[in-house]
Amino acid sequence: MINLQMMQKLLTFHQISQFKQKTHFESANKPINQSQSNEIFVRRCSDLENSLQPNCVEEINGIHEKARKLVQEFHPGIPIEEASTPPSSWYTDPDFYALELDQVFHKGWHPVGYTDQIRDPRDFFTGSLGSIEYVVCRDEKGMLNAFHNVCRHHASLLASGMGKKACFVCPYHGWTYGLNGALIKATRITGIKNFKVNEMGLVPLKVAIWGPFVLINFNEETRHEGEVNSQVVADEWLGSTAEILSNNGVDTSLDYVCRRTYTIECNWKVFCDNYLDGGYHVPYAHKGLASGLQLDSYSTKMFEKVSIQICEGGATDNEEFVRLGSKALYAFVYPNFMINRYGPWMDTNLVLPLGPRRCKVVFDYFLNASLKGDTTFIEKSLEESEKVQLEDITLSEAVQRGLESPAYNVGRYSPSVEMAMHHFHCLLHENLRK
């Protein structure tokens, strides 16, 4: 049976106009029966499968199979020296993108924020990943919770942005939920039958903290109230690299500085591939950054779901050296999270898919507490970082346009430097063929 989230996403790409023609809605002032109600609430996962016509399900199955065939066009068993890169369809095809959302992004642990956002009781923040809208909060007792950010009445989003709240009040009809997810108030339900308040709370999600990061697990079968033990998430998310990262300054000792967000006209994997080329592009595209690094010292190691690239810093009389320090560590956590630790700085890059040809990259910056008051250093460092990001955006968007060309289908790897990229593609293949 097709996963309901997968059906939902495929419907978005291929069935909306056709489905609307098949669905008949009753007037709001006219009584409706249960089957009609199911049509009206077709977006709810529990009703989606029953609401789809048989021929629609067959078509979705065909789309599903098409995407699976595209997965098999990459061969992870071939050594990197002989291997071709994944075909361009992996970066352009809507069906392949829908499969990724279902198999990669709507399962497992994903970083969604940082601990400063939910430091105190009543703090909250919201976000989205694919079709999933979520809210993370601390209740009055300080317990960390995460929920689908969707009202159980008529599916309106409840909250937006970040801040403090004593409760979540739906802006549509005023249904009110506590920070523990319980339904506190349901307006104008006089006469409703078979209504169980304790079954109408917000749908919970697994949430955890590791170091300075907040993570959510979107697996439907692993719904869980309250915070998951950090060691559990470390084992599942980072594996054997949890200790390596901790020992290299990826921890809670740094102060949060700011966030920068970029919307890029490229597939999310294009940005990841650029990050994972072992510094191959740095001397050509980032001459300022290259001057602060000893590129011949670049090393790459692969682990279960993480690859770590390390490069020594450059000469001490270079301004870039002050920002980068004596060593830069670049960790890629499958499928879409990058942790960059250099000098007194750490920045993270979260790559969020927005469609087959678009993504959003969220940069969060952290700094050694002793430098938090040095505004000149901070502004200069952020300016240098911004320059690198804009250079990478230019590269990524140019690659996406090239992937659209009929002249390109597959490429090759540089075996001595692009091992982490190959590792990423192999992990993705394994994830998608399940």
Coordinates of C-alpha atoms in Angstrom, one line a residue:
M1 CA 0.0 0.0 0.0
I2 CA 1.3 3.5 -0.9
N3 CA 2.2 5.6 2.1
L4 CA -0.5 8.3 2.6
Q5 CA 2.0 11.2 2.6
M6 CA 3.3 9.9 -0.7
M7 CA -0.2 9.8 -2.1
Q8 CA -0.8 13.3 -0.8
K9 CA 2.3 14.7 -2.4
L10 CA 1.8 12.9 -5.7
L11 CA -1.7 14.2 -5.8
T12 CA -0.3 17.7 -5.4
F13 CA 1.8 17.3 -8.5
H14 CA -0.5 15.4 -10.8
Q15 CA -4.0 15.1 -9.6
I16 CA -5.3 18.4 -8.2
S17 CA -7.1 19.7 -11.3
Q18 CA -8.5 16.3 -12.2
F19 CA -9.4 15.5 -8.6
K20 CA -11.3 18.8 -8.1
Q21 CA -13.5 17.9 -11.1
K22 CA -14.4 14.6 -9.5
T23 CA -15.1 15.9 -6.0
H24 CA -18.6 17.4 -5.2
F25 CA -18.9 19.7 -2.2
E26 CA -22.2 20.4 -0.5
S27 CA -23.3 23.9 0.5
A28 CA -22.1 25.0 3.9
N29 CA -25.7 25.4 5.2
K30 CA -26.8 21.9 4.0
P31 CA -26.5 18.8 6.2
I32 CA -23.7 16.4 5.2
N33 CA -23.3 12.8 5.8
Q34 CA -20.0 11.0 6.7
S35 CA -19.0 10.1 3.2
Q36 CA -19.5 13.7 2.1
S37 CA -17.5 14.9 5.1
N38 CA -14.6 12.6 4.1
E39 CA -14.6 14.3 0.7
I40 CA -14.5 17.8 2.3
F41 CA -11.6 16.8 4.5
V42 CA -9.7 15.0 1.8
R43 CA -6.5 16.6 3.0
R44 CA -6.6 14.6 6.2
C45 CA -4.3 11.6 5.9
S46 CA -6.9 9.4 7.5
D47 CA -9.5 10.2 4.8
L48 CA -7.2 10.6 1.8
E49 CA -7.0 7.0 0.7
N50 CA -10.8 6.5 0.8
S51 CA -11.4 9.8 -1.0
L52 CA -9.3 8.8 -4.1
Q53 CA -11.0 7.2 -7.0
P54 CA -9.6 3.8 -8.1
N55 CA -8.2 5.1 -11.4
C56 CA -6.5 7.9 -9.4
V57 CA -4.8 5.3 -7.2
E58 CA -3.7 3.3 -10.2
E59 CA -2.2 6.4 -11.8
I60 CA -0.4 7.3 -8.5
N61 CA 1.0 3.7 -8.5
G62 CA 2.3 4.3 -12.0
I63 CA 4.0 7.5 -10.9
H64 CA 5.5 5.7 -7.9
E65 CA 6.9 3.0 -10.2
K66 CA 8.3 5.6 -12.6
A67 CA 10.3 7.2 -9.8
R68 CA 11.6 3.8 -8.6
K69 CA 12.9 3.2 -12.1
L70 CA 14.8 6.5 -12.0
V71 CA 16.4 5.4 -8.7
Q72 CA 17.8 2.3 -10.4
E73 CA 19.6 4.4 -13.0
F74 CA 22.4 5.0 -10.4
H75 CA 24.6 2.1 -9.4
P76 CA 26.2 2.4 -6.0
G77 CA 28.1 -0.9 -6.3
I78 CA 30.4 0.5 -9.0
P79 CA 33.7 1.8 -7.5
I80 CA 34.0 5.6 -7.6
E81 CA 36.8 5.3 -10.1
E82 CA 34.4 3.8 -12.6
A83 CA 31.1 5.2 -11.5
S84 CA 28.9 7.8 -13.1
T85 CA 27.0 10.4 -11.1
P86 CA 23.2 10.1 -10.8
P87 CA 21.2 11.1 -13.9
S88 CA 19.9 14.6 -14.4
S89 CA 16.4 13.3 -13.8
W90 CA 17.2 13.0 -10.1
Y91 CA 17.5 16.8 -10.0
T92 CA 14.6 17.7 -12.3
D93 CA 11.8 15.1 -12.2
P94 CA 8.7 15.9 -10.1
D95 CA 7.9 12.3 -9.5
F96 CA 11.4 11.7 -8.2
Y97 CA 11.1 14.7 -5.9
A98 CA 7.8 13.4 -4.5
L99 CA 9.5 10.1 -3.7
E100 CA 12.3 11.9 -1.9
L101 CA 9.9 13.8 0.3
D102 CA 8.2 10.6 1.3
Q103 CA 11.2 8.3 1.7
V104 CA 13.9 10.8 2.8
F105 CA 12.4 13.9 4.5
H106 CA 9.2 12.5 6.0
K107 CA 11.1 9.8 7.9
G108 CA 13.9 9.8 10.5
W109 CA 15.5 12.6 12.5
H110 CA 15.8 16.1 11.0
P111 CA 17.3 19.2 12.6
V112 CA 14.7 21.9 12.7
G113 CA 16.1 24.6 15.0
Y114 CA 18.5 25.4 17.9
T115 CA 18.1 25.3 21.7
D116 CA 18.0 29.1 22.2
Q117 CA 14.7 29.1 20.4
I118 CA 13.0 27.0 23.1
R119 CA 15.2 27.9 26.2
D120 CA 12.3 28.9 28.5
P121 CA 8.8 27.8 29.3
R122 CA 6.2 29.0 26.7
D123 CA 8.9 29.5 24.0
F124 CA 7.9 28.2 20.6
F125 CA 8.9 28.2 17.0
T126 CA 7.4 26.8 13.8
G127 CA 8.6 25.4 10.5
S128 CA 7.8 23.1 7.6
L129 CA 9.5 20.3 5.7
G130 CA 7.8 19.3 2.5
S131 CA 4.0 19.0 3.3
I132 CA 4.6 18.8 7.0
E133 CA 4.0 21.9 9.2
Y134 CA 5.3 21.6 12.8
V135 CA 5.5 23.6 16.0
V136 CA 8.1 23.0 18.7
C137 CA 7.5 24.5 22.2
R138 CA 8.2 24.2 25.9
D139 CA 5.1 24.0 28.1
E140 CA 4.6 25.7 31.5
K141 CA 6.6 22.9 33.2
G142 CA 9.5 23.2 30.8
M143 CA 8.8 20.0 29.0
L144 CA 9.8 20.0 25.3
N145 CA 7.1 19.1 22.9
A146 CA 6.6 19.0 19.1
F147 CA 3.3 18.7 17.2
H148 CA 1.9 19.0 13.7
N149 CA 1.0 22.7 13.4
V150 CA -2.5 21.9 12.2
C151 CA -5.8 22.5 14.0
R152 CA -7.9 19.3 14.4
H153 CA -11.1 21.2 13.4
H154 CA -10.7 22.4 9.8
A155 CA -6.9 22.0 9.3
S156 CA -5.9 25.7 9.6
L157 CA -2.3 26.3 10.7
L158 CA -2.2 27.3 14.3
A159 CA 1.0 29.3 14.9
S160 CA 3.6 31.1 12.9
G161 CA 7.1 32.4 13.4
M162 CA 8.6 32.1 16.9
G163 CA 8.1 33.7 20.3
K164 CA 6.2 33.0 23.5
K165 CA 2.6 31.8 23.9
A166 CA 0.5 30.6 26.8
C167 CA -1.6 28.5 24.4
F168 CA -2.3 28.0 20.7
V169 CA -5.5 29.6 19.5
C170 CA -6.6 28.7 16.0
P171 CA -7.1 31.9 14.0
Y172 CA -9.9 30.3 12.0
H173 CA -12.5 29.3 14.5
G174 CA -10.9 29.8 17.9
W175 CA -10.2 26.2 18.9
T176 CA -7.6 26.4 21.6
Y177 CA -4.8 24.0 22.6
G178 CA -2.4 23.9 25.5
L179 CA 1.4 23.8 25.1
N180 CA 1.1 20.1 25.9
G181 CA -1.1 19.6 22.8
A182 CA -4.4 19.0 24.7
L183 CA -7.6 20.6 23.3
I184 CA -8.6 23.2 25.9
K185 CA -11.5 24.8 24.1
A186 CA -13.7 23.9 21.0
T187 CA -16.1 26.7 20.1
R188 CA -19.7 26.2 19.0
I189 CA -19.9 22.5 19.2
T190 CA -23.3 22.3 20.8
G191 CA -25.2 19.3 19.3
I192 CA -22.1 17.5 18.1
K193 CA -22.2 13.8 18.7
N194 CA -19.4 11.2 19.5
F195 CA -17.0 14.0 20.2
K196 CA -14.1 12.9 22.5
V197 CA -12.0 15.8 23.7
N198 CA -9.1 13.7 24.7
E199 CA -8.8 12.4 21.1
M200 CA -8.8 15.8 19.5
G201 CA -5.5 17.2 20.7
L202 CA -2.6 18.2 18.5
V203 CA -0.9 15.3 16.8
P204 CA 2.5 14.8 18.5
L205 CA 5.9 14.3 16.9
K206 CA 9.1 12.9 18.3
V207 CA 11.4 15.7 19.4
A208 CA 14.9 15.6 20.8
I209 CA 18.0 17.8 21.6
W210 CA 21.5 17.0 20.7
G211 CA 24.1 19.7 21.5
P212 CA 22.7 23.0 20.4
F213 CA 20.3 21.4 17.9
V214 CA 16.6 20.6 18.1
L215 CA 15.4 17.6 16.0
I216 CA 12.1 16.1 15.0
N217 CA 11.4 12.6 13.8
F218 CA 8.5 12.6 11.3
N219 CA 7.8 8.9 11.2
E220 CA 4.1 8.3 11.6
E221 CA 4.7 5.1 13.4
T222 CA 6.9 6.7 16.0
R223 CA 4.6 9.4 17.4
H224 CA 5.8 10.2 20.9
E225 CA 4.9 12.8 23.5
G226 CA 7.8 14.6 25.3
E227 CA 11.5 14.7 24.7
V228 CA 13.6 11.7 23.5
N229 CA 16.8 10.9 25.2
S230 CA 19.8 12.7 23.6
Q231 CA 21.9 9.5 23.4
V232 CA 19.2 7.8 21.5
V233 CA 19.0 10.5 18.9
A234 CA 22.9 10.7 18.8
D235 CA 23.0 7.0 17.9
E236 CA 20.3 7.2 15.3
W237 CA 21.2 10.5 13.7
L238 CA 25.0 10.8 14.0
G239 CA 26.2 7.3 14.8
S240 CA 29.9 7.0 15.6
T241 CA 30.5 10.7 14.7
A242 CA 28.6 12.1 17.7
E243 CA 31.8 11.9 19.9
I244 CA 34.0 13.2 17.1
L245 CA 31.8 16.2 16.6
S246 CA 31.6 16.9 20.3
N247 CA 35.4 16.7 20.7
N248 CA 35.8 19.2 17.9
G249 CA 33.7 22.0 19.4
V250 CA 30.3 21.2 18.1
D251 CA 28.6 21.8 21.5
T252 CA 26.5 24.1 23.6
S253 CA 29.4 26.4 24.6
L254 CA 28.9 28.8 21.7
D255 CA 26.5 31.7 21.7
Y256 CA 23.9 32.1 19.0
V257 CA 24.5 35.2 16.7
C258 CA 22.1 35.3 13.8
R259 CA 20.3 33.6 11.0
R260 CA 20.5 34.2 7.2
T261 CA 18.2 32.5 4.7
Y262 CA 18.6 32.1 1.0
T263 CA 16.1 30.8 -1.6
I264 CA 18.0 29.2 -4.5
E265 CA 16.8 28.2 -7.9
C266 CA 18.2 24.7 -7.8
N267 CA 17.4 21.2 -6.6
W268 CA 18.3 20.7 -3.0
K269 CA 20.9 18.0 -3.9
V270 CA 22.8 20.5 -6.2
F271 CA 23.7 22.6 -3.1
C272 CA 24.7 19.4 -1.2
D273 CA 26.8 18.2 -4.0
N274 CA 28.7 21.5 -4.1
Y275 CA 29.4 21.2 -0.4
L276 CA 30.7 17.6 -0.8
D277 CA 33.3 18.0 -3.6
G278 CA 36.2 18.0 -1.2
G279 CA 37.2 21.6 -1.8
Y280 CA 37.5 20.9 -5.5
H281 CA 35.7 24.2 -6.5
V282 CA 37.2 26.4 -3.8
P283 CA 40.3 27.7 -5.7
Y284 CA 38.2 28.5 -8.7
A285 CA 35.1 29.9 -7.1
H286 CA 36.2 31.2 -3.7
K287 CA 39.5 32.8 -4.1
G288 CA 39.1 34.8 -0.8
L289 CA 38.3 31.6 1.1
A290 CA 41.1 29.7 -0.6
S291 CA 43.7 32.2 0.6
G292 CA 42.8 31.3 4.2
L293 CA 43.0 27.5 3.8
Q294 CA 45.8 25.0 3.0
L295 CA 43.9 23.2 0.3
D296 CA 46.5 20.5 -0.1
S297 CA 45.8 19.4 3.5
Y298 CA 42.1 18.6 2.7
S299 CA 41.0 15.2 4.0
T300 CA 37.7 13.4 3.8
K301 CA 36.3 10.6 5.9
M302 CA 33.0 8.8 5.6
F303 CA 31.0 7.3 8.4
E304 CA 27.5 5.7 8.6
K305 CA 25.4 8.7 7.6
V306 CA 28.0 11.5 8.1
S307 CA 31.1 12.6 6.1
I308 CA 33.7 14.9 7.6
Q309 CA 36.0 17.1 5.6
I310 CA 39.0 18.8 7.4
C311 CA 41.3 21.4 6.1
E312 CA 44.2 23.3 7.8
G313 CA 44.1 27.1 8.1
G314 CA 46.5 29.3 6.1
A315 CA 49.0 32.0 7.0
T316 CA 48.5 33.9 10.2
D317 CA 48.9 37.3 8.5
N318 CA 45.8 36.8 6.4
E319 CA 42.5 38.4 7.6
E320 CA 40.6 35.3 6.5
F321 CA 42.8 33.2 8.9
V322 CA 41.4 35.1 11.9
R323 CA 37.9 34.0 11.0
L324 CA 38.9 30.4 9.9
G325 CA 41.4 29.7 12.6
S326 CA 44.0 26.9 12.4
K327 CA 41.6 24.2 11.2
A328 CA 38.2 24.0 9.5
L329 CA 35.9 21.1 10.0
Y330 CA 33.0 20.5 7.6
A331 CA 30.5 17.8 8.6
F332 CA 27.7 16.7 6.3
V333 CA 24.9 14.9 8.1
Y334 CA 22.7 13.0 5.7
P335 CA 20.5 14.0 4.1
N336 CA 20.6 17.9 4.2
F337 CA 22.5 19.3 7.2
M338 CA 26.0 20.8 7.3
I339 CA 28.0 21.8 10.4
N340 CA 31.0 24.1 9.8
R341 CA 33.4 24.6 12.7
Y342 CA 36.3 27.0 12.2
G343 CA 38.2 29.3 14.5
P344 CA 35.8 30.8 17.0
W345 CA 32.8 30.2 14.7
M346 CA 30.3 27.5 13.9
D347 CA 27.7 27.9 11.3
T348 CA 25.1 25.4 10.2
N349 CA 23.4 25.0 6.8
L350 CA 20.0 23.4 6.6
V351 CA 18.9 22.7 3.0
L352 CA 15.1 22.5 2.7
P353 CA 13.5 21.3 -0.6
L354 CA 10.9 23.6 -2.0
G355 CA 10.4 21.7 -5.3
P356 CA 12.3 19.8 -8.0
R357 CA 14.1 23.0 -9.0
R358 CA 14.1 25.1 -5.8
C359 CA 15.4 25.0 -2.3
K360 CA 15.9 27.2 0.8
V361 CA 19.1 27.1 2.8
V362 CA 19.0 28.3 6.4
F363 CA 22.3 29.5 7.9
D364 CA 22.6 29.8 11.7
Y365 CA 25.7 31.4 13.1
F366 CA 27.3 30.6 16.5
L367 CA 30.4 32.2 18.1
N368 CA 32.7 31.8 21.0
A369 CA 31.2 33.8 23.9
S370 CA 34.3 35.8 24.5
L371 CA 33.9 37.5 21.1
K372 CA 30.1 38.1 21.3
G373 CA 30.7 41.8 22.0
D374 CA 33.2 42.4 19.2
T375 CA 30.8 43.8 16.7
T376 CA 33.5 44.8 14.2
F377 CA 34.8 41.2 14.1
I378 CA 31.3 39.8 13.8
E379 CA 30.3 42.1 11.0
K380 CA 33.5 41.4 9.0
S381 CA 33.2 37.7 9.5
L382 CA 29.5 37.7 8.4
E383 CA 30.4 39.8 5.4
E384 CA 33.1 37.3 4.3
S385 CA 30.7 34.4 4.8
E386 CA 28.0 36.2 2.8
K387 CA 30.4 36.5 -0.1
V388 CA 31.1 32.8 -0.1
Q389 CA 27.4 32.0 0.0
L390 CA 26.6 34.3 -2.9
E391 CA 29.4 32.6 -4.9
D392 CA 27.9 29.2 -4.1
I393 CA 24.4 30.3 -5.1
T394 CA 25.8 31.4 -8.5
L395 CA 27.4 28.1 -9.0
S396 CA 24.4 26.0 -7.9
E397 CA 21.9 27.9 -10.1
A398 CA 24.3 27.5 -13.1
V399 CA 24.5 23.8 -12.4
Q400 CA 20.7 23.5 -12.3
R401 CA 20.4 25.1 -15.6
G402 CA 23.0 22.8 -17.0
L403 CA 21.1 19.8 -15.6
E404 CA 18.0 20.9 -17.6
S405 CA 20.0 20.8 -20.8
P406 CA 19.5 17.9 -23.2
A407 CA 23.3 17.8 -23.6
Y408 CA 23.7 16.4 -20.1
N409 CA 22.6 13.2 -18.5
V410 CA 25.3 11.9 -16.2
G411 CA 28.8 13.0 -15.2
R412 CA 31.9 11.4 -13.5
Y413 CA 33.5 11.7 -10.0
S414 CA 36.9 13.0 -9.2
P415 CA 38.0 9.9 -7.2
S416 CA 40.6 11.7 -5.0
V417 CA 38.3 14.4 -3.7
E418 CA 34.6 13.7 -4.4
M419 CA 34.3 10.6 -2.1
A420 CA 31.8 12.3 0.2
M421 CA 29.6 13.2 -2.7
H422 CA 29.6 9.6 -3.9
H423 CA 28.8 8.5 -0.3
F424 CA 25.8 10.9 -0.3
H425 CA 24.5 9.5 -3.5
C426 CA 24.9 5.9 -2.3
L427 CA 23.0 6.7 0.9
L428 CA 20.2 8.4 -1.1
H429 CA 19.9 5.4 -3.4
E430 CA 19.7 3.1 -0.4
N431 CA 17.0 5.3 1.1
L432 CA 14.9 5.5 -2.0
R433 CA 15.0 1.9 -3.1
K434 CA 13.3 0.7 0.1

